[in-house]
């Protein structure tokens, strides 16, 4: 049993639950089977639903080291007021949470029907659209091929990190009787679909929920599914990684990256005058990068300031690499350069 | 009421009598030296020298009527060879409800010297210093006999002797003096009635769970029992104030549930209970499941004698022995040359392992789970949406299931009217949802550790004790009554906490939802500090010994505007990670231990200008905020931020920043 492993990234994405109170739509923090399979089916399926659809099976998860931290840094709320064109007025605004700047991993079951996807991987990133409000620019994602995993032997007991339906309505090869579902609920014996597609051996504690499965272009049903946190005996890649392994996967603090780069740059060092740093910082905040660089080039012609000016040009170069850093923050980085380079502000 | 009603709670009533006083009294009346008198709480009195029973009751002008309750008092320690059902039940219940798994035998007592008997109740989390007042007058003793002869129900007993029962330990002899007689008596009553319902008397003995036994010891060793730890959860996403009715339903169901005789301990959303071995767990939790909740159940099936604190502690204990045996067998079987026999043996071993695992299951018990649903409920996302809920204010229609509809319709008066009022007055007013959780699993681990420490303190030979002695001491395990004792203090702690907050924040700013779940309207987020102060003081008062380790009681507060979606708060409040957990929605989180809380509360705060600056910078980058704290560029700033420097060695810097944001006041919450 092989799976294609992809890196996943998206700038703005709505993987939602159902609307609450008719107005508020929360997002989820994993990549369920229904969403990613649907997105891949839309590109690589044959445009058909039901029995004629291709056998594409995929699931995934975001790279999360701490749920609270992830929510704080990667979830925003958009207030949106749809317009009722017939009445020519705006209706009640809706609030939708959306994920931004998220990274994850997607696994795609390797079989004949995904041959086309395999071919695409040679050409670079695979673009796809997923989730809600695509018409408003949400949901553009990228898959980046990382390799093939064969987890036949790598079976462990752990917590599921994604959402998987227990049956596939439109696949005769995974036919499931009501009795099989009863066996799953009462004794933890996985259905044929879970066993054959994802290699799940046993369900020790099931967290149930429902995922949507389209049965035609306009219709579909919610299917009983295993949700994240279910304790299962399954291939390791489907399970939540231990906390310590996840620690280094994603750094969200951009300024922290800048500080690290400044510390690691050999050209930045030596003596700095507080007055000079204050002046450069103020210029950066008021006039921007171009004017600051001109000022520093001019000052580098002076022998007493050459060293400081050249080092600061390096700092500006680093700041320029990170577009999300605003001028105010840039000014503060420059003003605090002595502390940044000294031990006090380091991790020690 | 039938005059022969059994009141098992009364079985230890004799312990309320001051033994020294009664011995002296009999000594004076019969002119026998007090040290030669052996009086026990079964009211029998013997002359040590002659081994003859002494008739002393005549001095009080009364005798005990031979009621079933008196029978229990008289025989629960020394049952006659042919036991009645009452005595049999009382013996089993009394053993199960003792504070520890075993007491030291006389021979063991020779090896282990226990420091002198204390006259106090010594709870593992808070030693008591209260002086106990026991029955020590002729008049009171006479009244006691009359009381025993006339008693009809447990309430009479508890009402009459409440203070004495509360102060008197179950046993004066350490380490058995860790639970009160009140807890022990109540638990014996519960267990007695549980067994009474499940045991059948047959000509060959007593039958429970399909096994017939006729001696208490045999029954304790052979009878199986299920111990279950349940956590009641819901899939709902409460969004409207009416959806909070779910807590009222939960509260009502838990209140009914807690009165069951087999429920040992419960909080607002957890319970520890016992069941007969063949009883269905799903059936037991049905009252919750029928209301739309689901219950995570951890269960352990074991012999009565091994029924320690929680399913997990039982599993861990039994797994040690099982694993050793399993590994030993596996190694031996691997050596079998005949492949066929080897495979068969290994397969047998796997089956054994599966059977062992089956005895210790963790499962989620749901209501009806349809395989497919056409239209899913918007609130719980677990059921067919069959009802359209029309909201007149917004004109929005929600499609909800019958359960969610019944929650909204549960009570005409919403459970949290003040929250609705705060929202209507000012949607952006700041509120704090506060939840105090008790982790029963962690509590059992903590109490076991505290018992070990206590035993070390009271025994004089432990340090250089021989292996034998240490093995004996390791064998002493806690039993349910300690948990029940803890619950009593936990409930008082919660009650005091709520009262104090209601007093400090005024009634109109305080909304009670559950006993351990409240909501407070804040003028300033900084007032969270006052709440933490109240919590810390009360915690120190009630559970001083829990402060040195990770506490099983946790405090969680989630702060936002009244407008913010409640279910987000609930996600956080339900899963505390440390002793103190605070989330400022959209700003940050802090998770610290109680000791760190004290440390952080001592920090001298800089001016609000610097606090604001630090909070703002930290929103962009934590690292940059740390640079600011150490930056010598501006000596005024450097001096003001001095209290923060160095603190990050003991407290996470992120926590300091969240604390800063909590105290700093400008921004509105989402």
XYZ file of N, CA and C in Angstrom, chain A residues 17-24 26-27 66-69 71-73 92 95 97 166-167 169 177-178 181 185-187 202 204-210 220-224 231 253 255-256 259-260 263 274 329 332-333 335-336 338-340 344-348, chain B residues 237 239-240 294 296 354 357 361-364 366 368-379 381-383 394-399 423 563-565 567-568 571 584-589 613 617 620-624 626-628 630-633 648-649 654:
378
model
N -16.882 24.324 8.977
C -17.960 23.532 9.529
C -19.228 24.138 8.923
N -20.369 23.728 9.396
C -21.609 24.345 8.926
C -21.757 25.693 9.615
N -22.537 26.578 9.005
C -22.761 27.892 9.607
C -23.458 27.743 10.946
N -23.061 28.560 11.906
C -23.723 28.562 13.204
C -24.540 29.849 13.304
N -25.712 29.734 13.873
C -26.588 30.884 14.062
C -26.886 31.545 12.714
N -26.682 30.804 11.636
C -26.921 31.341 10.303
C -25.933 32.416 9.898
N -24.972 32.701 10.764
C -24.086 33.828 10.495
C -22.612 33.532 10.681
N -22.303 32.592 11.568
C -20.902 32.401 11.941
C -20.411 31.049 11.462
N -17.227 28.613 11.597
C -15.885 28.318 12.100
C -15.082 27.461 11.127
N -13.771 27.452 11.268
C -12.964 26.568 10.414
C -12.429 25.415 11.250
N 0.986 23.532 18.269
C 0.144 23.842 19.417
C -1.157 24.435 18.883
N -2.249 23.790 19.219
C -3.545 24.193 18.654
C -3.862 25.670 18.941
N -3.621 26.091 20.197
C -3.931 27.467 20.581
C -3.108 28.460 19.790
N -1.828 28.148 19.678
C -0.903 29.003 18.958
C -1.286 29.065 17.476
N -4.245 28.616 16.204
C -5.466 29.415 16.066
C -5.131 30.906 16.095
N -4.226 31.265 17.017
C -3.870 32.669 17.186
C -3.173 33.222 15.942
N -2.308 32.383 15.365
C -1.478 32.893 14.281
C -2.002 32.598 12.881
N -27.987 40.269 5.960
C -27.194 40.240 7.206
C -25.760 39.781 6.958
N -19.992 36.062 9.263
C -18.620 36.070 9.768
C -18.046 34.709 9.481
N -14.566 32.385 9.632
C -13.154 32.236 9.989
C -12.434 31.725 8.745
N -16.163 6.418 7.086
C -16.003 4.981 7.323
C -16.455 4.160 6.116
N -17.258 4.789 5.269
C -17.669 4.073 4.042
C -17.560 5.011 2.845
N -19.776 5.809 -0.348
C -21.098 5.470 -0.888
C -21.040 5.007 -2.334
N -22.004 -3.412 4.656
C -23.320 -3.736 5.210
C -23.512 -2.970 6.519
N -24.749 -2.857 6.923
C -25.040 -2.194 8.193
C -24.349 -2.913 9.355
N -20.847 -1.739 9.963
C -20.786 -0.473 10.696
C -21.010 -0.737 12.193
N -18.631 0.245 15.354
C -19.056 1.029 16.512
C -18.879 0.239 17.814
N -19.248 -1.038 17.771
C -19.235 -1.814 19.015
C -17.911 -2.495 19.316
N -17.217 -2.955 18.269
C -16.000 -3.721 18.530
C -14.739 -3.115 17.926
N -7.363 -1.355 13.430
C -8.298 -1.440 14.556
C -8.650 -0.037 15.042
N -9.641 1.767 18.325
C -9.739 1.518 19.776
C -10.781 2.425 20.421
N -10.718 3.695 20.102
C -11.730 4.642 20.599
C -12.106 5.558 19.441
N -13.371 5.533 19.083
C -13.766 6.306 17.897
C -14.389 7.644 18.269
N -13.917 8.709 17.621
C -14.580 10.019 17.705
C -15.374 10.149 16.414
N -16.675 10.158 16.523
C -17.454 10.177 15.290
C -17.923 11.575 14.905
N -18.139 11.743 13.628
C -18.701 12.968 13.091
C -19.192 12.643 11.689
N -19.500 13.646 10.926
C -19.997 13.402 9.567
C -19.234 14.225 8.532
N -25.775 15.215 -2.478
C -24.787 14.463 -1.709
C -25.359 14.074 -0.363
N -24.563 13.354 0.399
C -25.019 12.918 1.715
C -23.889 13.109 2.711
N -24.274 13.228 3.970
C -23.263 13.241 5.029
C -23.042 11.799 5.473
N -21.768 11.422 5.558
C -21.430 10.032 5.853
C -20.749 9.950 7.217
N -21.111 8.941 7.998
C -20.480 8.732 9.309
C -18.967 8.597 9.127
N -8.634 7.026 18.603
C -7.452 6.194 18.863
C -7.512 4.978 17.944
N 7.013 33.192 13.781
C 7.479 34.518 14.129
C 8.506 34.976 13.086
N 9.766 37.983 12.552
C 10.830 38.845 13.094
C 11.907 37.983 13.751
N 11.468 36.882 14.300
C 12.419 35.972 14.915
C 13.401 35.450 13.860
N 15.838 38.207 13.118
C 16.831 38.331 14.189
C 17.885 37.230 14.057
N 17.434 36.036 13.756
C 18.379 34.921 13.593
C 19.331 35.204 12.433
N 21.895 37.764 13.371
C 22.913 37.184 14.267
C 23.888 36.288 13.506
N 24.572 54.400 19.348
C 23.110 54.460 19.566
C 22.488 55.588 18.755
N 8.322 48.187 12.573
C 9.063 47.053 13.137
C 10.524 47.122 12.695
N 12.389 49.452 14.769
C 12.674 48.902 16.086
C 13.826 47.901 16.042
N 13.868 47.116 14.940
C 14.960 46.137 14.788
C 16.288 46.884 14.737
N 16.999 49.978 15.805
C 17.305 50.646 17.077
C 17.805 49.664 18.143
N 17.336 48.434 18.044
C 17.715 47.447 19.070
C 18.877 46.567 18.630
N 22.011 46.636 18.911
C 23.059 46.293 19.900
C 22.565 45.135 20.778
N 21.313 45.245 21.211
C 20.756 44.181 22.063
C 20.597 42.878 21.293
N 20.209 43.021 20.028
C 20.016 41.804 19.223
C 21.339 41.047 19.104
N 21.880 39.332 25.741
C 20.664 39.565 26.506
C 19.385 39.145 25.835
N 19.283 39.488 24.565
C 18.037 39.180 23.879
C 18.014 37.802 23.253
N 19.105 37.080 23.429
C 19.138 35.758 22.800
C 18.361 34.749 23.618
N 18.382 33.530 23.137
C 17.584 32.485 23.804
C 18.252 31.935 25.051
N 19.468 32.382 25.279
C 20.216 31.765 26.384
C 19.535 32.020 27.705
N -22.403 23.019 19.266
C -21.669 24.280 19.208
C -22.633 25.341 19.735
N -24.321 28.493 20.346
C -24.091 29.829 19.794
C -25.057 30.857 20.366
N -26.290 30.453 20.579
C -27.246 31.390 21.165
C -27.294 31.156 22.668
N -22.499 12.711 24.487
C -21.816 11.424 24.347
C -20.848 11.299 25.521
N -17.376 9.577 27.134
C -16.132 8.825 26.985
C -15.969 7.983 28.241
N -5.343 -9.795 23.853
C -6.585 -9.135 23.444
C -7.632 -9.171 24.547
N -6.758 -6.656 27.094
C -7.122 -5.307 26.626
C -8.618 -5.065 26.707
N -11.171 -1.205 28.523
C -11.551 -0.507 27.281
C -11.751 0.978 27.495
N -11.484 1.755 26.453
C -11.888 3.164 26.463
C -12.792 3.331 25.249
N -13.988 3.807 25.465
C -14.883 3.949 24.322
C -15.725 5.213 24.447
N -16.206 5.664 23.314
C -17.147 6.785 23.318
C -18.538 6.212 23.115
N -22.156 6.864 22.075
C -23.008 7.842 21.390
C -24.459 7.361 21.400
N -27.926 7.322 18.758
C -28.074 6.662 17.451
C -27.123 7.330 16.462
N -26.380 6.505 15.726
C -25.457 7.058 14.728
C -25.893 6.583 13.344
N -26.690 7.390 12.639
C -27.071 6.954 11.292
C -25.837 6.910 10.385
N -25.832 5.966 9.441
C -24.646 5.843 8.577
C -24.570 7.024 7.618
N -25.713 7.403 7.080
C -25.713 8.588 6.212
C -26.850 9.520 6.638
N -26.629 10.798 6.404
C -27.630 11.810 6.758
C -27.774 12.760 5.571
N -29.004 13.051 5.185
C -29.201 13.960 4.043
C -29.001 15.407 4.463
N -29.620 15.763 5.591
C -29.562 17.164 6.032
C -29.080 17.157 7.485
N -27.921 17.727 7.704
C -27.276 17.609 9.015
C -27.613 18.816 9.906
N -27.796 18.552 11.188
C -28.091 19.637 12.138
C -26.927 20.629 12.174
N -27.232 21.915 12.164
C -26.177 22.931 12.119
C -25.469 23.090 13.451
N -26.133 22.714 14.528
C -25.558 22.946 15.849
C -24.699 21.781 16.340
N -24.205 18.792 14.470
C -23.628 18.104 13.314
C -23.569 16.593 13.496
N -24.543 16.054 14.243
C -24.553 14.623 14.500
C -25.900 13.982 14.188
N -26.885 14.786 13.883
C -28.232 14.235 13.719
C -28.920 14.844 12.489
N -33.317 38.391 13.608
C -32.433 38.488 12.439
C -33.107 38.016 11.153
N -34.200 37.292 11.281
C -34.866 36.748 10.093
C -34.166 35.518 9.553
N -33.254 34.980 10.364
C -32.481 33.811 9.916
C -33.178 32.524 10.336
N -33.118 31.539 9.436
C -33.681 30.233 9.779
C -32.536 29.244 9.958
N -32.552 28.522 11.070
C -31.536 27.495 11.303
C -32.185 26.127 11.198
N -31.455 25.183 10.627
C -31.979 23.826 10.508
C -31.350 22.992 11.613
N -24.677 41.451 26.733
C -24.512 41.543 25.286
C -25.405 42.640 24.716
N -19.736 39.239 22.703
C -20.208 38.891 21.371
C -19.547 37.609 20.830
N -18.386 37.285 21.347
C -17.574 36.215 20.748
C -18.232 34.832 20.908
N -18.066 33.997 19.844
C -18.726 32.678 19.828
C -18.322 31.826 21.028
N -18.596 28.602 21.713
C -18.000 27.270 21.579
C -16.480 27.300 21.480
N -15.937 28.444 21.042
C -14.482 28.573 20.996
C -13.925 28.583 22.421
N -13.951 25.005 23.888
C -12.830 24.169 23.434
C -11.639 24.331 24.347
N -6.566 35.053 26.295
C -7.175 36.328 25.932
C -7.427 36.181 24.440
N -8.672 36.041 24.063
C -8.989 35.704 22.671
C -8.351 36.726 21.719
N -7.598 36.189 20.767
C -6.955 37.032 19.770
C -5.684 37.694 20.264
N -5.303 37.450 21.521
C -4.113 38.118 22.050
C -3.054 37.146 22.552
N -3.461 36.127 23.188
C -2.458 35.169 23.662
C -2.988 34.259 24.743
N -2.132 33.292 25.090
C -2.512 32.329 26.115
C -1.426 32.267 27.164
N 3.620 49.325 25.285
C 4.627 49.197 24.234
C 5.056 47.723 24.103
N 4.475 45.349 20.853
C 5.596 44.741 20.117
C 5.453 43.224 20.121
N 3.615 41.663 17.353
C 4.345 41.490 16.102
C 5.327 40.330 16.236
N 6.093 40.352 17.315
C 7.081 39.301 17.492
C 7.458 39.154 18.960
N 7.396 37.914 19.425
C 7.787 37.653 20.816
C 9.265 37.916 21.001
N 10.013 37.540 19.986
C 11.470 37.671 20.075
C 11.851 39.143 20.203
N 11.156 39.960 19.426
C 11.453 41.387 19.445
C 11.091 41.980 20.808
N 11.293 40.437 23.539
C 12.356 40.015 24.453
C 13.581 40.919 24.279
N 13.833 41.279 23.013
C 14.947 42.195 22.743
C 14.706 43.514 23.474
N 13.451 43.988 23.453
C 13.124 45.253 24.114
C 13.405 45.174 25.621
N 15.610 43.521 27.104
C 17.053 43.526 27.392
C 17.792 44.709 26.747
N 17.065 45.535 25.988
C 17.729 46.617 25.242
C 18.144 47.767 26.166
N 19.435 48.115 26.083
C 19.938 49.180 26.946
C 19.908 50.538 26.254
N 19.322 50.581 25.053
C 19.311 51.811 24.264
C 18.740 52.993 25.029
N 12.257 35.055 32.708
C 12.001 34.048 31.682
C 12.780 32.756 31.921
N 13.637 32.790 32.943
C 14.344 31.536 33.253
C 13.397 30.587 33.987
N 6.630 33.930 26.832
C 5.323 34.097 26.207
C 4.254 34.326 27.286
